[in-house]
Short mmCIF file of N, CA and C in Angstrom, two decimals:
data_model
loop_
_atom_site.label_atom_id
_atom_site.label_comp_id
_atom_site.label_asym_id
_atom_site.label_seq_id
_atom_site.Cartn_x
_atom_site.Cartn_y
_atom_site.Cartn_z
N ALA Y 1 5.79 9.90 -0.68
CA ALA Y 1 6.61 9.38 -0.18
C ALA Y 1 7.17 10.65 0.42
N ALA Y 2 6.57 12.27 -0.29
CA ALA Y 2 6.66 13.24 -0.43
C ALA Y 2 6.74 13.79 1.09
N THR Y 3 5.41 13.01 2.11
CA THR Y 3 4.56 13.89 2.87
C THR Y 3 5.05 12.42 4.27
N ALA Y 4 5.31 11.13 3.87
CA ALA Y 4 5.93 10.10 4.99
C ALA Y 4 5.87 11.24 6.58
N LEU Y 5 7.14 11.91 6.37
CA LEU Y 5 6.98 12.37 7.69
C LEU Y 5 6.38 13.02 8.54
N GLN Y 6 5.73 13.76 7.25
CA GLN Y 6 4.36 14.93 8.27
C GLN Y 6 3.30 13.95 8.32
N TYR Y 7 2.73 13.24 7.18
CA TYR Y 7 1.48 12.26 7.75
C TYR Y 7 2.33 11.67 9.43
N ALA Y 8 3.61 11.12 9.66
CA ALA Y 8 4.08 10.14 10.37
C ALA Y 8 3.93 11.34 12.10
N ILE Y 9 4.11 12.34 11.58
CA ILE Y 9 4.25 13.56 12.73
C ILE Y 9 3.06 13.70 13.34
N LEU Y 10 1.73 14.00 12.42
CA LEU Y 10 0.72 14.03 12.65
C LEU Y 10 -0.40 12.58 13.12
N VAL Y 11 0.34 11.43 13.03
CA VAL Y 11 -0.05 10.01 13.83
C VAL Y 11 0.13 10.53 15.15
N ARG Y 12 1.13 10.53 15.34
CA ARG Y 12 2.22 10.67 16.94
C ARG Y 12 1.56 11.79 17.34
N GLU Y 13 1.31 12.49 16.79
CA GLU Y 13 -0.09 14.17 17.50
C GLU Y 13 -1.66 13.35 17.87
N GLY Y 14 -1.42 12.20 16.97
CA GLY Y 14 -3.27 11.98 17.30
C GLY Y 14 -4.12 12.68 16.39
N ARG Y 15 -3.99 12.99 15.48
CA ARG Y 15 -4.92 14.20 14.49
C ARG Y 15 -5.05 13.20 13.19
N ILE Y 16 -5.71 12.32 14.03
CA ILE Y 16 -6.00 11.64 12.54
C ILE Y 16 -6.97 12.25 12.05
N ALA Y 17 -8.02 12.54 12.25
CA ALA Y 17 -8.91 13.19 11.55
C ALA Y 17 -8.88 13.95 10.78
N THR Y 18 -7.45 15.09 10.63
CA THR Y 18 -6.63 15.80 10.12
C THR Y 18 -6.39 15.18 9.12
N LEU Y 19 -5.63 14.52 9.31
CA LEU Y 19 -4.83 13.68 8.27
C LEU Y 19 -6.11 12.57 7.17
N SER Y 20 -6.98 12.58 8.10
CA SER Y 20 -7.92 12.04 7.02
C SER Y 20 -8.65 13.23 6.10
N VAL Y 21 -8.98 14.59 6.12
CA VAL Y 21 -9.28 15.12 5.54
C VAL Y 21 -8.49 15.77 4.72
N ILE Y 22 -6.82 15.71 4.68
CA ILE Y 22 -5.74 16.33 3.89
C ILE Y 22 -5.90 15.09 2.81
N THR Y 23 -5.89 13.20 3.51
CA THR Y 23 -5.83 12.42 2.18
C THR Y 23 -7.07 12.40 1.43
N MET Y 24 -8.41 12.97 2.13
CA MET Y 24 -9.74 13.53 0.40
C MET Y 24 -9.73 14.21 -0.01
N ALA Y 25 -9.40 15.23 1.19
CA ALA Y 25 -9.19 16.82 -0.92
C ALA Y 25 -7.44 16.08 -1.91
N GLY Y 26 -6.84 15.54 -1.07
CA GLY Y 26 -5.67 15.52 -2.23
C GLY Y 26 -6.42 14.04 -3.18
N ASP Y 27 -7.13 13.72 -2.89
CA ASP Y 27 -7.78 11.93 -3.57
C ASP Y 27 -8.38 13.05 -4.06
N VAL Y 28 -9.53 13.84 -3.81
CA VAL Y 28 -10.60 14.79 -4.71
C VAL Y 28 -10.07 15.64 -5.62
N LEU Y 29 -9.52 16.24 -5.15
CA LEU Y 29 -8.30 17.12 -6.50
C LEU Y 29 -7.73 16.63 -7.20
N GLY Y 30 -7.17 15.52 -7.24
CA GLY Y 30 -6.31 14.71 -8.20
C GLY Y 30 -7.37 13.84 -9.13
N LEU Y 31 -8.70 13.33 -8.51
CA LEU Y 31 -9.97 13.15 -9.57
C LEU Y 31 -10.43 14.11 -10.28
N VAL Y 32 -10.51 15.78 -9.77
CA VAL Y 32 -11.18 16.16 -10.44
C VAL Y 32 -10.29 17.03 -11.76
N VAL Y 33 -8.61 16.65 -11.48
CA VAL Y 33 -7.98 17.28 -12.20
C VAL Y 33 -7.86 16.30 -13.11
N GLY Y 34 -7.52 15.26 -12.70
CA GLY Y 34 -7.46 13.80 -13.47
C GLY Y 34 -8.67 14.03 -14.64
N LEU Y 35 -10.37 13.93 -14.69
CA LEU Y 35 -11.38 14.11 -15.04
C LEU Y 35 -11.00 15.32 -15.84
N VAL Y 36 -10.80 16.71 -15.54
CA VAL Y 36 -10.51 18.01 -16.55
C VAL Y 36 -9.94 17.51 -17.49
N ALA Y 37 -8.70 16.63 -16.93
CA ALA Y 37 -7.99 16.77 -18.08
C ALA Y 37 -7.58 16.00 -19.19
N LEU Y 38 -8.48 15.56 -18.71
CA LEU Y 38 -9.47 14.15 -19.99
C LEU Y 38 -10.39 14.67 -20.39
N TRP Y 39 -11.41 14.83 -19.85
CA TRP Y 39 -12.05 15.24 -21.14
C TRP Y 39 -11.73 16.76 -21.52
N SER Y 40 -10.39 17.36 -21.40
CA SER Y 40 -9.82 18.15 -22.55
C SER Y 40 -9.04 17.70 -23.55
N GLY Y 41 -8.78 16.44 -23.49
CA GLY Y 41 -8.45 15.51 -24.92
C GLY Y 41 -7.16 15.47 -24.50
N ILE Y 42 -6.21 15.39 -23.63
CA ILE Y 42 -5.11 15.40 -23.12
C ILE Y 42 -4.57 13.58 -23.06
N GLY Y 43 -5.57 12.88 -23.09
CA GLY Y 43 -5.37 11.19 -23.64
C GLY Y 43 -4.77 11.18 -22.21
N VAL Y 44 -3.44 10.53 -22.18
CA VAL Y 44 -3.04 9.18 -20.69
C VAL Y 44 -2.47 10.68 -19.98
N THR Y 45 -1.99 11.45 -20.71
CA THR Y 45 -1.11 12.64 -19.67
C THR Y 45 -2.29 12.65 -18.57
N ALA Y 46 -3.21 12.57 -18.69
CA ALA Y 46 -4.53 13.17 -18.09
C ALA Y 46 -3.84 12.40 -16.31
N LEU Y 47 -3.45 11.07 -16.41
CA LEU Y 47 -3.00 10.67 -14.98
C LEU Y 47 -2.00 10.69 -14.53
N VAL Y 48 -1.21 11.55 -14.91
CA VAL Y 48 0.03 12.32 -15.13
C VAL Y 48 -0.18 13.55 -14.20
N LEU Y 49 -1.06 14.06 -14.80
CA LEU Y 49 -1.44 15.98 -13.60
C LEU Y 49 -2.60 15.52 -12.98
N SER Y 50 -3.30 14.47 -12.71
CA SER Y 50 -4.01 13.29 -11.78
C SER Y 50 -2.81 13.69 -10.36
N ARG Y 51 -1.82 12.79 -10.32
CA ARG Y 51 -1.12 12.11 -10.06
C ARG Y 51 -0.24 14.01 -9.01
N ALA Y 52 0.14 14.55 -9.75
CA ALA Y 52 1.00 15.43 -9.47
C ALA Y 52 -0.41 16.56 -8.51
N ALA Y 53 -1.56 16.58 -8.92
CA ALA Y 53 -2.37 17.27 -8.39
C ALA Y 53 -2.86 17.32 -6.99
N MET Y 54 -2.90 15.63 -7.01
CA MET Y 54 -2.56 14.84 -5.87
C MET Y 54 -1.61 15.07 -4.95
N THR Y 55 -0.24 14.80 -4.55
CA THR Y 55 0.38 15.01 -3.97
C THR Y 55 1.11 15.72 -4.30
N ALA Y 56 0.83 17.04 -4.82
CA ALA Y 56 1.10 18.53 -4.65
C ALA Y 56 0.17 18.67 -3.06
N ALA Y 57 -1.04 18.62 -3.59
CA ALA Y 57 -2.44 19.16 -2.54
C ALA Y 57 -2.23 18.22 -0.97
N THR Y 58 -1.74 17.29 -0.98
CA THR Y 58 -1.45 16.96 0.07
C THR Y 58 0.19 16.68 1.06
N LEU Y 59 1.09 17.24 0.46
CA LEU Y 59 2.36 17.98 0.81
C LEU Y 59 1.72 19.44 1.10
N ILE Y 60 1.64 19.87 0.44
CA ILE Y 60 1.17 21.15 0.85
C ILE Y 60 0.02 21.02 2.08
N GLY Y 61 -0.98 20.54 2.04
CA GLY Y 61 -1.84 20.18 3.17
C GLY Y 61 -1.08 20.00 4.58
N SER Y 62 0.00 18.55 4.31
CA SER Y 62 0.49 18.19 5.46
C SER Y 62 1.15 18.62 5.95
N VAL Y 63 2.36 19.58 5.24
CA VAL Y 63 2.88 20.51 5.73
C VAL Y 63 2.43 21.58 6.81
N GLY Y 64 1.13 22.24 6.69
CA GLY Y 64 1.46 22.65 6.89
C GLY Y 64 0.67 22.39 8.60
N ALA Y 65 -0.24 21.91 8.33
CA ALA Y 65 -0.55 20.94 9.36
C ALA Y 65 0.46 21.00 10.60
N ALA Y 66 1.54 20.28 10.02
CA ALA Y 66 2.56 19.40 11.37
C ALA Y 66 3.18 20.59 10.96
N ARG Y 67 2.97 21.82 10.58
CA ARG Y 67 3.79 22.69 10.35
C ARG Y 67 5.32 22.23 11.23
N TRP Y 68 5.83 21.54 10.22
CA TRP Y 68 7.42 21.64 9.97
C TRP Y 68 7.38 20.96 8.84
N ILE Y 69 8.74 21.84 8.66
CA ILE Y 69 9.72 21.95 6.81
C ILE Y 69 11.14 21.01 7.24
N PRO Y 70 11.38 19.88 6.85
CA PRO Y 70 12.84 19.64 6.96
C PRO Y 70 14.40 20.98 6.47
N ARG Y 71 15.12 20.96 7.50
CA ARG Y 71 16.14 22.18 7.24
C ARG Y 71 17.61 21.19 7.43
N PRO Y 72 18.33 20.91 5.80
CA PRO Y 72 19.19 19.98 6.05
C PRO Y 72 19.79 20.85 6.88
N ARG Y 73 20.76 20.39 8.57
CA ARG Y 73 21.68 20.95 8.78
C ARG Y 73 22.31 20.12 9.73
N GLY Y 74 23.69 19.98 10.16
CA GLY Y 74 23.43 18.93 11.16
C GLY Y 74 25.30 18.72 10.67
N PRO Y 75 25.91 18.50 12.04
CA PRO Y 75 27.52 17.47 11.40
C PRO Y 75 27.07 16.58 9.84
N TRP Y 76 28.05 17.12 9.36
CA TRP Y 76 27.97 16.24 7.83
C TRP Y 76 29.10 14.36 7.88
N SER Y 77 29.72 14.42 8.67
CA SER Y 77 29.77 13.33 9.58
C SER Y 77 28.73 11.80 9.13
N GLU Y 78 27.58 12.48 9.76
CA GLU Y 78 26.16 11.67 9.46
C GLU Y 78 26.08 11.82 8.24
N ALA Y 79 26.29 12.52 7.18
CA ALA Y 79 25.71 12.49 6.37
C ALA Y 79 26.13 10.83 5.15
N ARG Y 80 27.16 10.29 5.80
CA ARG Y 80 27.96 8.93 4.66
C ARG Y 80 26.62 7.56 5.71
N PRO Y 81 26.45 7.85 6.59
CA PRO Y 81 26.15 6.52 7.06
C PRO Y 81 24.50 6.75 6.63
N ALA Y 82 23.78 7.92 6.84
CA ALA Y 82 22.38 8.34 6.09
C ALA Y 82 22.39 7.75 4.84
N LEU Y 83 23.36 8.15 4.05
CA LEU Y 83 23.86 7.42 1.99
C LEU Y 83 23.96 6.30 2.14
N ALA Y 84 24.86 6.14 3.02
CA ALA Y 84 24.98 4.44 2.63
C ALA Y 84 23.27 3.54 3.14
N PHE Y 85 22.87 3.84 4.11
CA PHE Y 85 21.16 3.35 4.82
C PHE Y 85 19.84 3.79 3.11
N ALA Y 86 19.90 4.61 2.91
CA ALA Y 86 19.54 4.93 1.59
C ALA Y 86 20.14 4.06 0.34
N ARG Y 87 21.40 3.54 0.38
CA ARG Y 87 21.49 2.59 -1.10
C ARG Y 87 20.63 1.29 -0.62
N THR Y 88 20.89 1.10 0.38
CA THR Y 88 20.90 -0.29 0.89
C THR Y 88 18.86 -0.15 0.40
N LEU Y 89 18.57 1.10 1.41
CA LEU Y 89 16.58 1.05 1.92
C LEU Y 89 16.68 0.87 -0.17
N SER Y 90 16.96 1.68 -1.39
CA SER Y 90 17.11 2.20 -2.89
C SER Y 90 17.04 0.41 -3.29
N ILE Y 91 18.19 -0.16 -2.91
CA ILE Y 91 18.45 -1.68 -4.11
C ILE Y 91 17.11 -2.49 -3.68
N VAL Y 92 16.82 -2.57 -1.89
CA VAL Y 92 15.73 -2.75 -1.75
C VAL Y 92 14.39 -2.81 -2.68
N GLN Y 93 14.35 -1.36 -2.49
CA GLN Y 93 12.92 -1.11 -3.08
C GLN Y 93 13.69 -1.79 -4.65
N LEU Y 94 14.36 -1.77 -4.97
CA LEU Y 94 14.19 -2.66 -6.81
C LEU Y 94 13.67 -3.71 -6.64
N ILE Y 95 14.30 -4.32 -5.46
CA ILE Y 95 13.98 -5.49 -6.03
C ILE Y 95 12.57 -5.92 -5.84
N GLU Y 96 12.08 -5.04 -4.09
CA GLU Y 96 10.50 -5.25 -4.79
C GLU Y 96 10.02 -4.39 -5.99
N PHE Y 97 10.53 -3.98 -6.71
CA PHE Y 97 9.63 -3.83 -7.75
C PHE Y 97 9.39 -4.44 -8.85
N GLY Y 98 11.02 -5.29 -8.88
CA GLY Y 98 11.10 -5.94 -9.79
C GLY Y 98 10.07 -7.19 -9.80
N ARG Y 99 9.97 -7.23 -7.99
CA ARG Y 99 8.53 -7.97 -7.79
C ARG Y 99 7.86 -8.25 -8.38
N ASN Y 100 7.39 -6.99 -8.03
CA ASN Y 100 5.94 -6.99 -8.24
C ASN Y 100 6.03 -6.25 -9.73
N TYR Y 101 6.24 -6.22 -10.25
CA TYR Y 101 5.95 -6.17 -11.54
C TYR Y 101 6.91 -6.92 -12.74
N GLY Y 102 7.12 -7.75 -12.67
CA GLY Y 102 8.92 -8.41 -13.49
C GLY Y 102 7.77 -9.07 -14.11
N ALA Y 103 6.78 -10.25 -13.55
CA ALA Y 103 5.86 -10.43 -14.26
C ALA Y 103 5.25 -9.93 -15.82
N GLU Y 104 5.07 -9.18 -14.66
CA GLU Y 104 3.90 -8.07 -16.54
C GLU Y 104 5.10 -7.39 -17.69
N PHE Y 105 6.43 -7.09 -17.22
CA PHE Y 105 7.44 -6.71 -18.10
C PHE Y 105 7.75 -7.85 -19.39
N ILE Y 106 7.63 -9.06 -18.01
CA ILE Y 106 7.79 -10.18 -19.02
C ILE Y 106 7.13 -10.62 -20.34
N LEU Y 107 5.21 -10.59 -19.63
CA LEU Y 107 4.47 -10.39 -20.49
C LEU Y 107 4.31 -9.85 -22.04
N ALA Y 108 4.67 -8.25 -21.38
CA ALA Y 108 4.52 -7.47 -21.74
C ALA Y 108 5.36 -7.42 -23.05
N ALA Y 109 6.89 -7.74 -22.90
CA ALA Y 109 8.12 -8.80 -23.76
C ALA Y 109 7.41 -9.09 -24.98
N SER Y 110 6.90 -10.31 -24.14
CA SER Y 110 7.16 -11.85 -24.74
C SER Y 110 4.88 -11.88 -25.68
N LEU Y 111 4.56 -11.36 -25.16
CA LEU Y 111 2.66 -11.36 -25.58
C LEU Y 111 2.57 -10.29 -26.29
N GLY Y 112 2.54 -9.02 -25.25
CA GLY Y 112 1.98 -8.06 -25.43
C GLY Y 112 0.96 -7.05 -24.86
N ALA Y 113 -0.30 -5.92 -24.80
CA ALA Y 113 0.17 -5.07 -23.92
C ALA Y 113 -1.52 -5.79 -23.64
N ALA Y 114 -2.11 -6.09 -24.52
CA ALA Y 114 -3.11 -7.22 -24.15
C ALA Y 114 -3.36 -7.30 -23.08
N GLU Y 115 -2.12 -8.87 -23.11
CA GLU Y 115 -2.14 -9.97 -22.28
C GLU Y 115 -1.80 -9.40 -20.80
N VAL Y 116 -0.69 -8.12 -20.82
CA VAL Y 116 -0.86 -8.11 -19.47
C VAL Y 116 -1.94 -7.09 -19.50
N GLY Y 117 -2.92 -6.18 -19.51
CA GLY Y 117 -3.88 -6.13 -19.10
C GLY Y 117 -5.14 -6.97 -18.46
N MET Y 118 -4.71 -8.24 -19.54
CA MET Y 118 -5.92 -9.32 -18.89
C MET Y 118 -4.88 -9.63 -17.46
N PHE Y 119 -4.04 -10.10 -17.28
CA PHE Y 119 -2.59 -10.15 -15.94
C PHE Y 119 -2.90 -9.15 -14.74
N ARG Y 120 -2.66 -7.82 -14.94
CA ARG Y 120 -3.41 -7.14 -13.85
C ARG Y 120 -5.12 -7.18 -14.25
N VAL Y 121 -5.83 -7.14 -14.40
CA VAL Y 121 -7.41 -7.41 -14.18
C VAL Y 121 -7.33 -8.59 -13.03
N ALA Y 122 -6.54 -9.88 -13.56
CA ALA Y 122 -7.26 -11.22 -12.62
C ALA Y 122 -5.83 -11.34 -11.29
N SER Y 123 -4.70 -10.10 -11.67
CA SER Y 123 -3.73 -9.49 -10.45
C SER Y 123 -4.97 -8.70 -9.18
N ARG Y 124 -5.60 -8.14 -10.13
CA ARG Y 124 -6.64 -6.77 -9.03
C ARG Y 124 -7.44 -7.91 -8.75
N ILE Y 125 -8.41 -9.24 -8.81
CA ILE Y 125 -9.10 -9.19 -8.62
C ILE Y 125 -9.13 -10.22 -7.79
N ALA Y 126 -7.69 -10.70 -7.68
CA ALA Y 126 -6.92 -11.97 -7.02
C ALA Y 126 -6.83 -10.88 -6.05
N GLY Y 127 -6.33 -9.93 -5.14
CA GLY Y 127 -5.97 -9.34 -4.55
C GLY Y 127 -6.64 -9.00 -3.77
N ALA Y 128 -8.14 -8.57 -4.56
CA ALA Y 128 -8.96 -7.13 -3.64
C ALA Y 128 -9.99 -9.17 -3.31
N VAL Y 129 -10.01 -10.06 -3.98
CA VAL Y 129 -10.20 -10.92 -2.71
C VAL Y 129 -9.60 -11.65 -1.25
N THR Y 130 -7.98 -11.64 -1.71
CA THR Y 130 -7.22 -11.54 -0.65
C THR Y 130 -7.41 -10.46 0.24
N GLU Y 131 -7.95 -9.14 0.27
CA GLU Y 131 -8.22 -8.81 0.96
C GLU Y 131 -8.95 -8.52 2.07
N LEU Y 132 -10.37 -8.83 0.97
CA LEU Y 132 -11.82 -9.18 1.93
C LEU Y 132 -11.02 -10.34 2.90
N ILE Y 133 -10.20 -11.70 2.77
CA ILE Y 133 -10.46 -12.00 3.86
C ILE Y 133 -9.45 -11.81 4.65
N SER Y 134 -7.94 -11.88 4.46
CA SER Y 134 -7.33 -11.05 5.00
C SER Y 134 -7.15 -10.34 5.75
N GLU Y 135 -8.10 -9.09 5.86
CA GLU Y 135 -8.19 -7.73 6.17
C GLU Y 135 -8.92 -8.38 7.75
N PRO Y 136 -10.18 -8.91 7.72
CA PRO Y 136 -10.83 -9.12 8.84
C PRO Y 136 -9.92 -10.43 9.75
N LEU Y 137 -9.60 -10.91 9.19
CA LEU Y 137 -8.94 -11.72 10.20
C LEU Y 137 -6.93 -11.37 10.83
N ARG Y 138 -6.94 -10.32 10.43
CA ARG Y 138 -6.08 -9.24 10.42
C ARG Y 138 -6.08 -8.59 11.97
N LEU Y 139 -7.43 -8.25 11.33
CA LEU Y 139 -8.02 -7.13 12.91
C LEU Y 139 -8.35 -8.00 14.12
N LEU Y 140 -9.14 -9.23 13.38
CA LEU Y 140 -9.09 -10.31 14.94
C LEU Y 140 -8.56 -10.97 15.70
N SER Y 141 -7.06 -11.20 14.82
CA SER Y 141 -6.11 -11.23 15.11
C SER Y 141 -5.51 -10.46 16.51
N TRP Y 142 -5.05 -8.89 15.89
CA TRP Y 142 -5.28 -8.48 16.95
C TRP Y 142 -5.69 -8.25 18.03
N ALA Y 143 -6.58 -8.36 17.88
CA ALA Y 143 -7.88 -7.85 18.51
C ALA Y 143 -7.08 -8.72 20.31
N VAL Y 144 -7.37 -10.49 18.87
CA VAL Y 144 -7.25 -11.23 20.03
C VAL Y 144 -6.11 -11.70 21.05
N LEU Y 145 -4.95 -12.08 19.93
CA LEU Y 145 -3.60 -12.30 20.39
C LEU Y 145 -2.87 -11.00 20.90
N SER Y 146 -3.47 -9.54 20.78
CA SER Y 146 -2.58 -8.27 22.55
C SER Y 146 -2.91 -8.62 23.44
N ARG Y 147 -4.23 -9.83 23.43
CA ARG Y 147 -4.38 -9.75 25.00
C ARG Y 147 -4.09 -11.04 25.39
N ALA Y 148 -3.41 -11.99 24.82
CA ALA Y 148 -2.75 -12.87 25.28
C ALA Y 148 -1.12 -12.86 26.01
N ARG Y 149 -1.13 -13.39 27.33
CA ARG Y 149 -0.35 -12.64 28.03
C ARG Y 149 0.88 -13.98 28.11
N PRO Y 150 1.90 -14.73 28.03
CA PRO Y 150 3.28 -15.37 28.73
C PRO Y 150 2.43 -16.61 29.74
N VAL Y 151 2.29 -17.34 29.97
CA VAL Y 151 1.99 -18.84 29.96
C VAL Y 151 3.06 -19.10 31.07
N GLY Y 152 2.92 -18.86 32.54
CA GLY Y 152 4.54 -19.38 33.52
C GLY Y 152 5.31 -18.92 32.97
N GLY Y 153 5.35 -17.15 32.59
CA GLY Y 153 7.17 -17.04 33.22
C GLY Y 153 7.93 -16.84 31.66
N GLY Y 154 7.65 -17.72 31.20
CA GLY Y 154 8.29 -18.34 29.58
C GLY Y 154 7.74 -16.82 28.85
N ALA Y 155 8.14 -17.38 27.54
CA ALA Y 155 7.86 -16.82 26.62
C ALA Y 155 6.79 -16.39 25.87
N TRP Y 156 6.33 -15.45 25.31
CA TRP Y 156 4.64 -16.00 24.64
C TRP Y 156 4.85 -16.40 23.42
N GLN Y 157 3.70 -17.26 23.16
CA GLN Y 157 3.31 -18.17 21.96
C GLN Y 157 2.19 -18.14 21.74
N PRO Y 158 1.84 -18.08 19.76
CA PRO Y 158 0.03 -17.81 20.13
C PRO Y 158 -1.02 -18.78 20.65
N GLY Y 159 -0.31 -19.90 20.67
CA GLY Y 159 -0.76 -21.28 21.44
C GLY Y 159 -2.15 -21.84 20.46
N ARG Y 160 -3.05 -22.14 21.15
CA ARG Y 160 -4.48 -22.24 20.43
C ARG Y 160 -5.34 -21.34 19.32
N THR Y 161 -5.21 -20.17 20.15
CA THR Y 161 -5.57 -19.08 19.59
C THR Y 161 -4.79 -18.93 18.82
N GLY Y 162 -3.70 -18.78 18.50
CA GLY Y 162 -3.59 -19.22 16.82
C GLY Y 162 -3.25 -19.50 16.33
N ASN Y 163 -3.47 -20.99 16.81
CA ASN Y 163 -3.79 -21.89 15.71
C ASN Y 163 -5.29 -21.97 15.61
N ALA Y 164 -6.25 -21.30 16.37
CA ALA Y 164 -7.80 -21.71 15.41
C ALA Y 164 -7.87 -20.58 15.03
N ILE Y 165 -6.79 -19.82 14.89
CA ILE Y 165 -6.72 -18.38 13.63
C ILE Y 165 -6.42 -18.81 12.34
N HIS Y 166 -5.80 -20.18 12.52
CA HIS Y 166 -4.69 -20.40 11.23
C HIS Y 166 -5.51 -21.31 10.48
N VAL Y 167 -6.20 -21.97 11.44
CA VAL Y 167 -7.22 -23.05 10.98
C VAL Y 167 -8.96 -22.54 9.93
N THR Y 168 -8.83 -20.93 11.07
CA THR Y 168 -10.09 -20.21 10.29
C THR Y 168 -9.46 -19.34 9.29
N THR Y 169 -9.12 -19.69 9.02
CA THR Y 169 -8.35 -18.69 7.93
C THR Y 169 -7.34 -19.74 6.75
N ILE Y 170 -7.70 -20.98 6.79
CA ILE Y 170 -7.45 -22.79 6.04
C ILE Y 170 -8.65 -22.25 5.62
N LEU Y 171 -9.71 -22.36 6.35
CA LEU Y 171 -11.75 -22.60 6.09
C LEU Y 171 -11.77 -22.16 4.64
N VAL Y 172 -11.51 -20.83 5.27
CA VAL Y 172 -12.16 -19.73 4.73
C VAL Y 172 -11.27 -19.51 3.64
N ALA Y 173 -10.22 -19.74 3.09
CA ALA Y 173 -9.46 -18.78 2.01
C ALA Y 173 -9.63 -20.53 1.35
N THR Y 174 -9.26 -21.46 1.40
CA THR Y 174 -8.99 -22.48 0.64
C THR Y 174 -10.37 -22.79 -0.70
N PRO Y 175 -12.28 -22.75 0.28
CA PRO Y 175 -12.85 -22.68 -0.96
C PRO Y 175 -13.08 -21.64 -1.83
N THR Y 176 -13.07 -20.40 -1.36
CA THR Y 176 -12.58 -19.10 -1.75
C THR Y 176 -11.80 -18.86 -3.10
N PHE Y 177 -10.78 -19.39 -3.46
CA PHE Y 177 -9.48 -19.21 -3.93
C PHE Y 177 -9.59 -20.27 -4.80
N VAL Y 178 -10.25 -21.50 -4.88
CA VAL Y 178 -10.62 -22.00 -5.13
C VAL Y 178 -12.08 -22.30 -6.08
N GLY Y 179 -12.44 -21.55 -6.46
CA GLY Y 179 -14.39 -20.88 -6.53
C GLY Y 179 -13.06 -19.78 -7.33
N LEU Y 180 -12.66 -19.20 -6.67
CA LEU Y 180 -11.85 -18.12 -7.56
C LEU Y 180 -11.29 -18.39 -9.06
N ALA Y 181 -10.21 -19.75 -8.69
CA ALA Y 181 -9.96 -20.46 -10.40
C ALA Y 181 -10.92 -21.23 -10.39
N ILE Y 182 -11.75 -21.31 -10.65
CA ILE Y 182 -12.55 -22.07 -10.86
C ILE Y 182 -13.09 -20.87 -12.07
N ILE Y 183 -14.07 -20.20 -11.76
CA ILE Y 183 -14.64 -18.90 -12.23
C ILE Y 183 -13.66 -18.00 -13.02
N ALA Y 184 -12.87 -17.73 -12.42
CA ALA Y 184 -11.23 -17.13 -13.26
C ALA Y 184 -11.72 -16.73 -14.83
N PRO Y 185 -11.81 -18.11 -16.15
CA PRO Y 185 -12.14 -17.75 -17.10
C PRO Y 185 -12.46 -17.16 -17.55
N ALA Y 186 -13.85 -17.23 -16.75
CA ALA Y 186 -15.17 -16.36 -17.15
C ALA Y 186 -14.90 -14.65 -16.95
N LEU Y 187 -14.46 -14.84 -15.31
CA LEU Y 187 -15.01 -13.46 -15.05
C LEU Y 187 -13.50 -12.45 -15.21
N VAL Y 188 -13.06 -12.87 -15.11
CA VAL Y 188 -11.96 -11.90 -16.57
C VAL Y 188 -12.16 -11.47 -17.10
N PRO Y 189 -12.20 -11.91 -18.91
CA PRO Y 189 -12.87 -11.25 -19.45
C PRO Y 189 -14.40 -10.56 -19.32
N ALA Y 190 -15.11 -10.56 -18.79
CA ALA Y 190 -16.23 -10.49 -18.24
C ALA Y 190 -16.38 -8.94 -17.27
N VAL Y 191 -15.43 -8.91 -17.00
CA VAL Y 191 -14.94 -7.51 -15.48
C VAL Y 191 -14.19 -6.58 -17.06
N LEU Y 192 -13.61 -7.23 -18.42
CA LEU Y 192 -12.95 -6.29 -18.69
C LEU Y 192 -13.89 -6.34 -20.39
N GLY Y 193 -15.06 -6.66 -20.02
CA GLY Y 193 -16.35 -6.04 -21.07
C GLY Y 193 -15.94 -7.08 -22.65
N THR Y 194 -15.18 -8.27 -22.42
CA THR Y 194 -15.20 -8.23 -23.49
C THR Y 194 -15.89 -9.83 -23.77
#
């Protein structure tokens, strides 16, 4: 979040290669710091140090590349609407956090850490399979539908192309997820090594 505005500036300026280098450098630095910290024996704290190093590196790199640092100034009359917007946005983020992690907290409270681990692994597997299907279809949809134009001066509708993409999604996703549901009881423990 600390680099979002600088990243947006770099994207706006078309400096995607610079953005990629900053992101990769931050990831590599975070990995190195995390591994060194882990090998030094500090345990889970290595994850915190890894994330802190990655964030610091991307922040320094993006601020240096974008050459822009925010300076709070301007009329204070604009602060009240900005704070109201931030409050609303924070509430939405908390709701999203609860939606994403609520099941894990309930599982942890009622069953235990091992079950939460199994749930997380199963969720990651399902998420990975979902991305394998949805990303190519989303790119295909963007490419095909971006060329579509309204017919007869009316509002644009996806029409037959949209229906074809929808049917393709169902035809690809249904057997994939049915197969995943069938093999999940064996797959999740195999991934966990148990």
